[in-house]
mmCIF file of C-alpha atoms in Angstrom:
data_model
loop_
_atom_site.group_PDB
_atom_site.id
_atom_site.type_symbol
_atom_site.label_atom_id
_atom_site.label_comp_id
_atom_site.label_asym_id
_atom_site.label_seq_id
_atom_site.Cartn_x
_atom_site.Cartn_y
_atom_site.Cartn_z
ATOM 1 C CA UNK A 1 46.637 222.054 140.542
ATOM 2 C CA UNK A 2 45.016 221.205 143.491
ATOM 3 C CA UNK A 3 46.728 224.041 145.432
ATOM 4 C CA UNK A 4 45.796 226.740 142.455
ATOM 5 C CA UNK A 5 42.158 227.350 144.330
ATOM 6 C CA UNK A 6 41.776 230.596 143.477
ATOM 7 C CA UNK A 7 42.585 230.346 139.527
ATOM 8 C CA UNK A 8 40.323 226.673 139.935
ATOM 9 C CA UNK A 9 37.776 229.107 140.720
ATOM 10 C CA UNK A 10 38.152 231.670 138.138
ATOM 11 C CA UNK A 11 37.884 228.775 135.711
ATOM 12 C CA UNK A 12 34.615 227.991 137.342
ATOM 13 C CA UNK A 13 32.989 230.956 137.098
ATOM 14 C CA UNK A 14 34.118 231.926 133.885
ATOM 15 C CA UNK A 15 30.796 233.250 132.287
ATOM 16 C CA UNK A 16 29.681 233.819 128.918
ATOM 17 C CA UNK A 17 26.594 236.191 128.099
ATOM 18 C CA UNK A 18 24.082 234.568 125.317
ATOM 19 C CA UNK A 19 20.648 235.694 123.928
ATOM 20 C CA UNK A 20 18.452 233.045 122.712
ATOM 21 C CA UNK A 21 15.938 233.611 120.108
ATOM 22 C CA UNK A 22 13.564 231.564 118.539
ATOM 23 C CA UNK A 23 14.123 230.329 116.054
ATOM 24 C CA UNK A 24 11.390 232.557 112.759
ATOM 25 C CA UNK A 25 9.364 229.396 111.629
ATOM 26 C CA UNK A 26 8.186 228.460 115.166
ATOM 27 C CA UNK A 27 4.567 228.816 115.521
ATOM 28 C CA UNK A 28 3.595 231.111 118.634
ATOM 29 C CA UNK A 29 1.125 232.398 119.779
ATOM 30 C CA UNK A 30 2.243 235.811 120.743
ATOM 31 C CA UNK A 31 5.698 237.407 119.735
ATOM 32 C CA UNK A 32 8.869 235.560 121.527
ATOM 33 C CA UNK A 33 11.194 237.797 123.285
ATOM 34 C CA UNK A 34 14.663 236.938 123.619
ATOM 35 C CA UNK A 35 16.125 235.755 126.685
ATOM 36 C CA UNK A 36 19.206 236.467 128.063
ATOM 37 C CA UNK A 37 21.655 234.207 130.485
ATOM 38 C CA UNK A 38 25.205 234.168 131.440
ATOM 39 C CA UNK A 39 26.342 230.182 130.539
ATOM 40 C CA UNK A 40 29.022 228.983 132.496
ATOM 41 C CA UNK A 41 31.531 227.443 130.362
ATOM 42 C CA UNK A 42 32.134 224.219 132.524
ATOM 43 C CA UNK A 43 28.484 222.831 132.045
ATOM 44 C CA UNK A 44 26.474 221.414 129.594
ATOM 45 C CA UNK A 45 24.225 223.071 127.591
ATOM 46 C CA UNK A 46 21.040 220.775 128.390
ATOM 47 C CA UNK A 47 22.053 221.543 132.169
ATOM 48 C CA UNK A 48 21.126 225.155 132.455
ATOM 49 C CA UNK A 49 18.680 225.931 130.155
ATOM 50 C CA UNK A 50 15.723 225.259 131.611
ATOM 51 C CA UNK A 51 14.670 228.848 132.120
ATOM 52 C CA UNK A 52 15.471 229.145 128.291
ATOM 53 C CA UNK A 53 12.440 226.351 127.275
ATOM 54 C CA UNK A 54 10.124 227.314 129.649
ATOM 55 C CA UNK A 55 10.268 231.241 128.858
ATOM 56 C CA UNK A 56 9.806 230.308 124.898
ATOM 57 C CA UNK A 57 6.957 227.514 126.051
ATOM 58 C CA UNK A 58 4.786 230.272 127.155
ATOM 59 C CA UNK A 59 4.442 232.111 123.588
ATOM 60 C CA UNK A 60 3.763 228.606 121.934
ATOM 61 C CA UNK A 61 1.451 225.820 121.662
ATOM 62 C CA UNK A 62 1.755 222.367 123.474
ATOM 63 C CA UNK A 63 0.790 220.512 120.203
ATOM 64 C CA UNK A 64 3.640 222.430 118.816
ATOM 65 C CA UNK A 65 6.495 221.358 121.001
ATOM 66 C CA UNK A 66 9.105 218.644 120.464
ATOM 67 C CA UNK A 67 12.587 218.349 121.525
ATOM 68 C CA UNK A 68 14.344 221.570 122.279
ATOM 69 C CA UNK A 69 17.982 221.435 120.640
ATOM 70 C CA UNK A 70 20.414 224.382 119.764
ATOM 71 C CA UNK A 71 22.074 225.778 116.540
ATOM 72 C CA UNK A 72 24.434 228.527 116.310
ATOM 73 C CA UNK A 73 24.779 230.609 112.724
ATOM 74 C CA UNK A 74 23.609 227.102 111.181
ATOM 75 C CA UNK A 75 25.560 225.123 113.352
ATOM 76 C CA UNK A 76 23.283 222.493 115.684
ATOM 77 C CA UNK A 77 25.375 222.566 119.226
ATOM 78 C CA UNK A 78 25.772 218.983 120.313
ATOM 79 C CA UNK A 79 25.082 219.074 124.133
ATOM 80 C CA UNK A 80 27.751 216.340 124.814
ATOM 81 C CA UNK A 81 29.968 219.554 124.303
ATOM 82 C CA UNK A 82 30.507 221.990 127.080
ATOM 83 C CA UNK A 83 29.468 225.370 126.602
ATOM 84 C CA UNK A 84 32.843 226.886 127.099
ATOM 85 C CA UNK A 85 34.212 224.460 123.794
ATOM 86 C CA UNK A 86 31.469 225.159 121.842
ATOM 87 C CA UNK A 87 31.484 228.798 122.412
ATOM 88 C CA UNK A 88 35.511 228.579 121.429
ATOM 89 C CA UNK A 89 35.128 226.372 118.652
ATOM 90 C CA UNK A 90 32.140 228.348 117.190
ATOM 91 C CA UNK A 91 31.709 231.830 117.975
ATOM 92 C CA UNK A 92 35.164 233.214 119.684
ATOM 93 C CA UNK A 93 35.682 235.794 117.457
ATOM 94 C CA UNK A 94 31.981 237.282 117.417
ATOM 95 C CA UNK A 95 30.703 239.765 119.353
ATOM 96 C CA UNK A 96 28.688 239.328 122.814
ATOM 97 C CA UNK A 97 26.500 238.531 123.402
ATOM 98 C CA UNK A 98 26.485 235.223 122.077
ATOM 99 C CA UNK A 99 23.616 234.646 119.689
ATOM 100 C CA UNK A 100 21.833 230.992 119.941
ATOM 101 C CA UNK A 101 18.888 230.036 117.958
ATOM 102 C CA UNK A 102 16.103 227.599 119.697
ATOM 103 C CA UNK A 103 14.009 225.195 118.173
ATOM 104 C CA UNK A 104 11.642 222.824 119.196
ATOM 105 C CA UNK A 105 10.824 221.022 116.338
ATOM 106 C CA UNK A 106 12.733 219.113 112.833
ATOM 107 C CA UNK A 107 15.386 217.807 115.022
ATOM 108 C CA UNK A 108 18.397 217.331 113.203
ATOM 109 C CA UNK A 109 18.691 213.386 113.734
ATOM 110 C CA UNK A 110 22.297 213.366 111.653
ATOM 111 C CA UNK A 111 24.142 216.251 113.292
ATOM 112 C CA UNK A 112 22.984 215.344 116.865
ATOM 113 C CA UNK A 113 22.550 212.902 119.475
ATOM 114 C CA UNK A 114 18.947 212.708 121.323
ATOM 115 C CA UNK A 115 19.204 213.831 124.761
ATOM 116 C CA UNK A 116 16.114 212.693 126.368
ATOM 117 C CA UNK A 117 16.671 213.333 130.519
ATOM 118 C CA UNK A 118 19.733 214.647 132.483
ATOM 119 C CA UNK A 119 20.209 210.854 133.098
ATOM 120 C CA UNK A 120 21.895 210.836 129.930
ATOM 121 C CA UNK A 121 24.023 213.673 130.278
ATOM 122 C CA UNK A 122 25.536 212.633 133.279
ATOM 123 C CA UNK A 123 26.206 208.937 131.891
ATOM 124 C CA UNK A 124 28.470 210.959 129.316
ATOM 125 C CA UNK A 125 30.314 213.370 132.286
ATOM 126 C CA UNK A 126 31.039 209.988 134.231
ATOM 127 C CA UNK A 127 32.155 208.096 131.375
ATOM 128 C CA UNK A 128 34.369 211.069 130.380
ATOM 129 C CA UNK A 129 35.929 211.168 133.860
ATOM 130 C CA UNK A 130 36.532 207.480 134.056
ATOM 131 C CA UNK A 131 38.361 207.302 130.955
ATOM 132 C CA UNK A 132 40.731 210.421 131.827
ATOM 133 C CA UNK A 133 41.395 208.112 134.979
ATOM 134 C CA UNK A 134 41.676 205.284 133.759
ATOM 135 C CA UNK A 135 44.900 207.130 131.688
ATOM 136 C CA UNK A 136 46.097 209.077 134.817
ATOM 137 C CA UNK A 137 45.578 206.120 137.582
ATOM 138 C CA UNK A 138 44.861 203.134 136.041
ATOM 139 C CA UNK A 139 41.298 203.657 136.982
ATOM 140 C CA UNK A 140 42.229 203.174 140.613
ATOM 141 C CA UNK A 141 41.115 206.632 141.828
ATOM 142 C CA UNK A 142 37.780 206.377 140.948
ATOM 143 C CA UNK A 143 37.388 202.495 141.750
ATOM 144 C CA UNK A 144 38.250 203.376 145.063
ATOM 145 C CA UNK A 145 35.368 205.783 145.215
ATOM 146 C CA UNK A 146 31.998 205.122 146.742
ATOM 147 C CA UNK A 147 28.811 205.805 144.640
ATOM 148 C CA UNK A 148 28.304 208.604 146.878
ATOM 149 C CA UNK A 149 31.407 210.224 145.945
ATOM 150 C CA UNK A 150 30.377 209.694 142.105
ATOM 151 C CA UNK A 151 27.092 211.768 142.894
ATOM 152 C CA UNK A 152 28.969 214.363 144.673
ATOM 153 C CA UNK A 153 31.267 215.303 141.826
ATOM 154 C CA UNK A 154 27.867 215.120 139.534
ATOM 155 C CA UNK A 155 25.640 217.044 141.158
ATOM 156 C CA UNK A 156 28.437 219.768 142.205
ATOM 157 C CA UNK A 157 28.322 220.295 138.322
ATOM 158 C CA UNK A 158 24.617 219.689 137.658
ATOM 159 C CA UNK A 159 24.272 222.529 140.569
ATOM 160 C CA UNK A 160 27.399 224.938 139.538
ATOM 161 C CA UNK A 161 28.407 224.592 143.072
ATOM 162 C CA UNK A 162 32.158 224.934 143.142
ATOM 163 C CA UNK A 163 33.463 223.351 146.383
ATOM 164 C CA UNK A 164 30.852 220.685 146.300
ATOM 165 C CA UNK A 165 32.800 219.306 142.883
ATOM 166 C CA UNK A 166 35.974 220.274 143.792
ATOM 167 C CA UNK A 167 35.834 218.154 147.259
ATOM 168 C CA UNK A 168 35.657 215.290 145.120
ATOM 169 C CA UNK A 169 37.501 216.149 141.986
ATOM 170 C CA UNK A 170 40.588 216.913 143.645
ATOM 171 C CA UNK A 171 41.214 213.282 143.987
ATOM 172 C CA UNK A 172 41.232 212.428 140.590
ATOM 173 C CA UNK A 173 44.150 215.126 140.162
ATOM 174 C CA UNK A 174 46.220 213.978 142.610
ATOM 175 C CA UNK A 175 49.489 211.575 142.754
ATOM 176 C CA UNK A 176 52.043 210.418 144.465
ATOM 177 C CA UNK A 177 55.098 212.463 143.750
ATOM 178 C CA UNK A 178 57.582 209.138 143.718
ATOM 179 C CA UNK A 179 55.737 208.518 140.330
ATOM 180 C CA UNK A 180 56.471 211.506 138.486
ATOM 181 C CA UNK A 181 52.705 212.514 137.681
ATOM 182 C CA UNK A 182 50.300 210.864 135.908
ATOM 183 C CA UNK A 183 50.831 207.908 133.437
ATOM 184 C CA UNK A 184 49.386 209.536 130.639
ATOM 185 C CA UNK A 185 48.022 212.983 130.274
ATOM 186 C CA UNK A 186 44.050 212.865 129.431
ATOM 187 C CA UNK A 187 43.440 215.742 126.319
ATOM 188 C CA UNK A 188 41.559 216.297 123.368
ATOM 189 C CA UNK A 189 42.301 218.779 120.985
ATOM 190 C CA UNK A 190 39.026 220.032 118.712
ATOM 191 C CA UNK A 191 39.031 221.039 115.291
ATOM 192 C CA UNK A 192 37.105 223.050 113.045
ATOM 193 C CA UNK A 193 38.750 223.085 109.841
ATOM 194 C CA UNK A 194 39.248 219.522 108.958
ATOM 195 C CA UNK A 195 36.287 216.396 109.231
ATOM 196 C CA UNK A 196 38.377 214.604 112.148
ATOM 197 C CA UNK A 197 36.256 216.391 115.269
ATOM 198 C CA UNK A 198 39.505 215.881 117.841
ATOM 199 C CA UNK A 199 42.817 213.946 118.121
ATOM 200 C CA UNK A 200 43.801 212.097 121.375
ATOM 201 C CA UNK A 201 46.721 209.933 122.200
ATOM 202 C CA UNK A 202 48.540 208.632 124.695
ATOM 203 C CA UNK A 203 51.063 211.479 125.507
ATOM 204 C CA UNK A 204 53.383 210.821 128.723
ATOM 205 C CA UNK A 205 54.051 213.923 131.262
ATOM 206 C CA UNK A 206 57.859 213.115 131.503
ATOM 207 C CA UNK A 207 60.129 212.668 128.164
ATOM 208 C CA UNK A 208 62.682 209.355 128.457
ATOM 209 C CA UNK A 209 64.989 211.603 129.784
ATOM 210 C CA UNK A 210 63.132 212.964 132.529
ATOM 211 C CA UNK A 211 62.560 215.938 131.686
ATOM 212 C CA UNK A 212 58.911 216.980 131.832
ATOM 213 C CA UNK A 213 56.701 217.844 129.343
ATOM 214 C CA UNK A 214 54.743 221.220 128.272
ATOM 215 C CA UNK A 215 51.829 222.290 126.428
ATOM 216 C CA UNK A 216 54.751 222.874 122.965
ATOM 217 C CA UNK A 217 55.888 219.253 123.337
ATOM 218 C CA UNK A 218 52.241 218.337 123.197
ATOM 219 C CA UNK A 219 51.562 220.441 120.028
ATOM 220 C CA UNK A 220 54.805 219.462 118.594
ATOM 221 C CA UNK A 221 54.031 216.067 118.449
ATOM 222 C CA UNK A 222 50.004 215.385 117.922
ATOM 223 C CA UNK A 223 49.158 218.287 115.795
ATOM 224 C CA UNK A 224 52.518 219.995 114.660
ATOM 225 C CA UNK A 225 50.787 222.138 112.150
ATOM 226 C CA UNK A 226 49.187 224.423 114.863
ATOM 227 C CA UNK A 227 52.841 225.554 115.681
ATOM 228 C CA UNK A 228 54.849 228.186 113.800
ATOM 229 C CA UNK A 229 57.814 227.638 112.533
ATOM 230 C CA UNK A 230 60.859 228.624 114.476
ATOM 231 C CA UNK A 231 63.856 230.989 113.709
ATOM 232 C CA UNK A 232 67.028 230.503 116.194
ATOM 233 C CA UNK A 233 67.119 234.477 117.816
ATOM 234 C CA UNK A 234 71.231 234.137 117.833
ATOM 235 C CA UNK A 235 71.767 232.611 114.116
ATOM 236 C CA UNK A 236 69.365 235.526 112.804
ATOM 237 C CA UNK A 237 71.051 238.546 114.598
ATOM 238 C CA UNK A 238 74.159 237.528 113.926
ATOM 239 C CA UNK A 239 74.472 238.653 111.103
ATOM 240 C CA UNK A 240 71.462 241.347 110.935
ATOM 241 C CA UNK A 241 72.499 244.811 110.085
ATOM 242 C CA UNK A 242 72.254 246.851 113.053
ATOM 243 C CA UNK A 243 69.424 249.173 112.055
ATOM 244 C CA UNK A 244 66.929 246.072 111.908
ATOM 245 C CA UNK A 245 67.277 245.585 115.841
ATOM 246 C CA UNK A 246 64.242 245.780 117.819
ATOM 247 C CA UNK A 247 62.989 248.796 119.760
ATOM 248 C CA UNK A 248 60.344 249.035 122.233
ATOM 249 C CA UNK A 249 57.726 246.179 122.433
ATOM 250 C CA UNK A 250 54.677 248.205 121.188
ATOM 251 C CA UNK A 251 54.459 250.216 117.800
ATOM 252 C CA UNK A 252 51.895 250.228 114.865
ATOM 253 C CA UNK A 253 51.171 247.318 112.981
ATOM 254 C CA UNK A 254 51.971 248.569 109.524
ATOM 255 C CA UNK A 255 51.980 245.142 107.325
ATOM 256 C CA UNK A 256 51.850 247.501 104.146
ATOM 257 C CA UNK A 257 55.482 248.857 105.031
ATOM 258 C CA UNK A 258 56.830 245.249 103.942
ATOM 259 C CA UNK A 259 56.704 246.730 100.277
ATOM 260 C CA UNK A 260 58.361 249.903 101.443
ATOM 261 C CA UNK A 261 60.884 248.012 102.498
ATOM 262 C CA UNK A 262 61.253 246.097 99.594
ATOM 263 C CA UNK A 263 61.463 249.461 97.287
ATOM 264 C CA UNK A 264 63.073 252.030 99.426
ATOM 265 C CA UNK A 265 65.272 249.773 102.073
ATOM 266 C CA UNK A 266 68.201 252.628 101.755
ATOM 267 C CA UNK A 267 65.725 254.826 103.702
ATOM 268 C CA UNK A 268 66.375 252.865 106.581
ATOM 269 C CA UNK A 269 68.819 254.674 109.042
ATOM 270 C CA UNK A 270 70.351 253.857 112.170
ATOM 271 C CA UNK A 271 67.613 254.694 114.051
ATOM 272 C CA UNK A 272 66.616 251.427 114.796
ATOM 273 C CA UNK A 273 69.795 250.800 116.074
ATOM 274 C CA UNK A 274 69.677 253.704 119.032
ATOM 275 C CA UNK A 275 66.178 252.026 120.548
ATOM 276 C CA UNK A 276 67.037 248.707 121.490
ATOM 277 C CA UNK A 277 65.304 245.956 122.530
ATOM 278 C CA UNK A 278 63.718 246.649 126.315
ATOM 279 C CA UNK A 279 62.352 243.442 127.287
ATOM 280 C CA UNK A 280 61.477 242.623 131.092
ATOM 281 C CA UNK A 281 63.398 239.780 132.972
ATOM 282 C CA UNK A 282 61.533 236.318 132.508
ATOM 283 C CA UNK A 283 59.794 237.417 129.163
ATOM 284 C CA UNK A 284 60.227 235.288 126.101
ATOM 285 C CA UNK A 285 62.200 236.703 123.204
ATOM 286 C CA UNK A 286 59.930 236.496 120.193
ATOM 287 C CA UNK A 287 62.200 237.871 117.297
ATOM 288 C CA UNK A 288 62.229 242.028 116.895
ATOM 289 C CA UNK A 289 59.145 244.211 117.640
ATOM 290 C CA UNK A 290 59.868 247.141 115.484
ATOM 291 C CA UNK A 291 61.880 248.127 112.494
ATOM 292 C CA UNK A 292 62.075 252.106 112.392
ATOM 293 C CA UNK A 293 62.799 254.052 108.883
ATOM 294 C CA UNK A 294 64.328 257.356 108.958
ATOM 295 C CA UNK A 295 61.111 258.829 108.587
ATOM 296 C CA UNK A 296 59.944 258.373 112.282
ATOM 297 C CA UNK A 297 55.997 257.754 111.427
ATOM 298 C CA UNK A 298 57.143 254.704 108.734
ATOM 299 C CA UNK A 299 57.285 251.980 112.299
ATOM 300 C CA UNK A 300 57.047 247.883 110.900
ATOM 301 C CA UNK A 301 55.736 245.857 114.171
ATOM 302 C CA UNK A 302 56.852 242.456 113.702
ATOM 303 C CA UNK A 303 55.381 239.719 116.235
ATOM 304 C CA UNK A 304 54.874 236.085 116.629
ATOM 305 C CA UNK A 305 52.265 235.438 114.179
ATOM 306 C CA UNK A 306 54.229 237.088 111.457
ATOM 307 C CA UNK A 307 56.761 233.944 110.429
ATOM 308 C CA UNK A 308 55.559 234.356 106.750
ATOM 309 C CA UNK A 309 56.845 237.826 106.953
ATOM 310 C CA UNK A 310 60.084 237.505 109.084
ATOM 311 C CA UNK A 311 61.044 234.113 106.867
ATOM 312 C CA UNK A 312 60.789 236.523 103.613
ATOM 313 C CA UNK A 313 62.597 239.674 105.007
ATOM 314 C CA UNK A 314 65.392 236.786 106.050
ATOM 315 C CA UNK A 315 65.916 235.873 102.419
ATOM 316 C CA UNK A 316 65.636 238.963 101.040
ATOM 317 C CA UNK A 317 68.776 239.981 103.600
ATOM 318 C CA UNK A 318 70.442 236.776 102.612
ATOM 319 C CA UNK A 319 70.208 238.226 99.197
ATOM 320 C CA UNK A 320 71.461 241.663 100.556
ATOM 321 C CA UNK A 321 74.549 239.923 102.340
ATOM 322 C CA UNK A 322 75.752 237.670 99.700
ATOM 323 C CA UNK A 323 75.437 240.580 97.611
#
């Protein structure tokens, strides 16, 4: 990682564009404009919106202000998240620019923690980073630190300055190649849909075998219902008729074409069979793209988020087979 500077920095200054409004019931004095800034997704919310409170605490009264704090669609943000999480836990699929409410008053004591100084914010970031060392190195990276060195990596965040972080963070992602990375690798995955917020574990690099580990074997094992279920390519073509072979990689998704299919399956000719699978070297086969009727405008794009799908056209050619 530590040689990847150039995708380190497109991380960095990855951007996302966000209106704030306030929110109807404040009292003002004069009509509040939005305001518009590009968040960077690294930080903190509480870091860089200080423009934000002091463009909507011109329009109100002193008497009037408490607090500022954040809520998306409903949603308060809690600051201890950084932008880029809360903006892909909340809003990912909306439009941009990203739409944030501010208030300054009825702070919502059971859905957020008070965040009273920037002191407090970077007590969370350090106690963050010590714990993902404390997992990679036994805590010896950052013992071996100077305070210095602690408010270097800080304030390179605090001030969105890039190499000033990275000058310092590099250490914590380094180790000694003899030990076959880390000890444990430091995650979290969020959640949205159930009342646990994230799962962590320990989770080694290396399996017992030596081989090493990727993002799938992560999945697999800590939250195995956010991967599909597979189907083995070979046992699945061997036995597929030949006009259900894959053509090119793009097509129209047709999902209605399933019950075609199902009613008119004769029309299927060997068309499919004379465009077959083009795939470039060092691509991942993902099943078959395309099923092609004899009628050349009837295309079925199949893909990897279609298991349901593929797993029902297998059965109904099991069917077809033993029949």
């Amino acid at each position: 990682m530590t040689d990847d500077k150039d995708v380190l920095r497109d991380v960095w200054f990855g951007r996302i564009p966000t209106c704030f409004t306030l929110y109807q019931d404040e009292i003002t004095e004069r009509e509040a404009e939005p305001y518009y800034l590009l968040l960077p997704r690294v930080s903190y919310l509480t870091l860089v919106t200080d423009k934000v409170k002091k463009h909507f605490q011109k329009v109100m009264r002193q008497e009037d202000i408490s607090e500022i704090w954040f809520e998306y669609e409903g949603t308060p943000l809690k600051w201890h998240y950084p932008i880029g999480l809360l903006f892909d836990l909340l809003a990912s699929s909306s439009a941009l620019p990203w739409n944030i409410t501010v208030h300054f008053k009825s702070f919502p004591e059971k859905d957020l923690l008070h965040c009273p100084s920037k002191d407090v914010i970077e007590a969370h970031f350090m106690s963050c980073v010590k714990e993902a060392d404390a997992l990679k190195h036994k805590s010896q990276v950052i013992n071996e630190m100077q305070k210095k060195d602690h408010k270097q990596l800080w304030m390179g965040l605090q001030n969105d300055r890039f190499d000033q972080f990275w000058a310092i963070n590099r250490k914590l992602m380094e180790y000694p190649a003899e030990e076959n990375g880390f000890r444990y690798i430091p995650f979290r995955i969020y959640q949205t849909t159930t009342e646990r917020p994230f799962i962590q574990k320990l989770f080694r690099p290396v399996s017992t075998d030596g081989q090493l580990h990727t993002l799938g074997d992560l999945l697999k094992e800590v939250c195995p219902s956010a991967v599909a279920p597979e189907v083995p390519m070979p046992e699945v073509c061997s036995w597929l008729p030949t006009w259900l072979l894959a053509s090119s990689a793009e097509g129209s998704h047709l999902p209605s074409l399933w019950r075609d299919w199902e009613e008119d399956g004769p029309r299927l000719s060997q068309q499919g069979a004379e465009n077959r699978r083009n795939q470039s070297p060092g691509t991942e086969t993902l099943f078959w793209d395309q099923v092609v009727a004899s009628d050349t405008e009837n295309v079925l794009c199949l893909n990897s988020r279609d298991h349901p799908q593929i797993h029902r056209m297998v059965g109904l050619l099991h069917q077809e087979k033993s029949a």
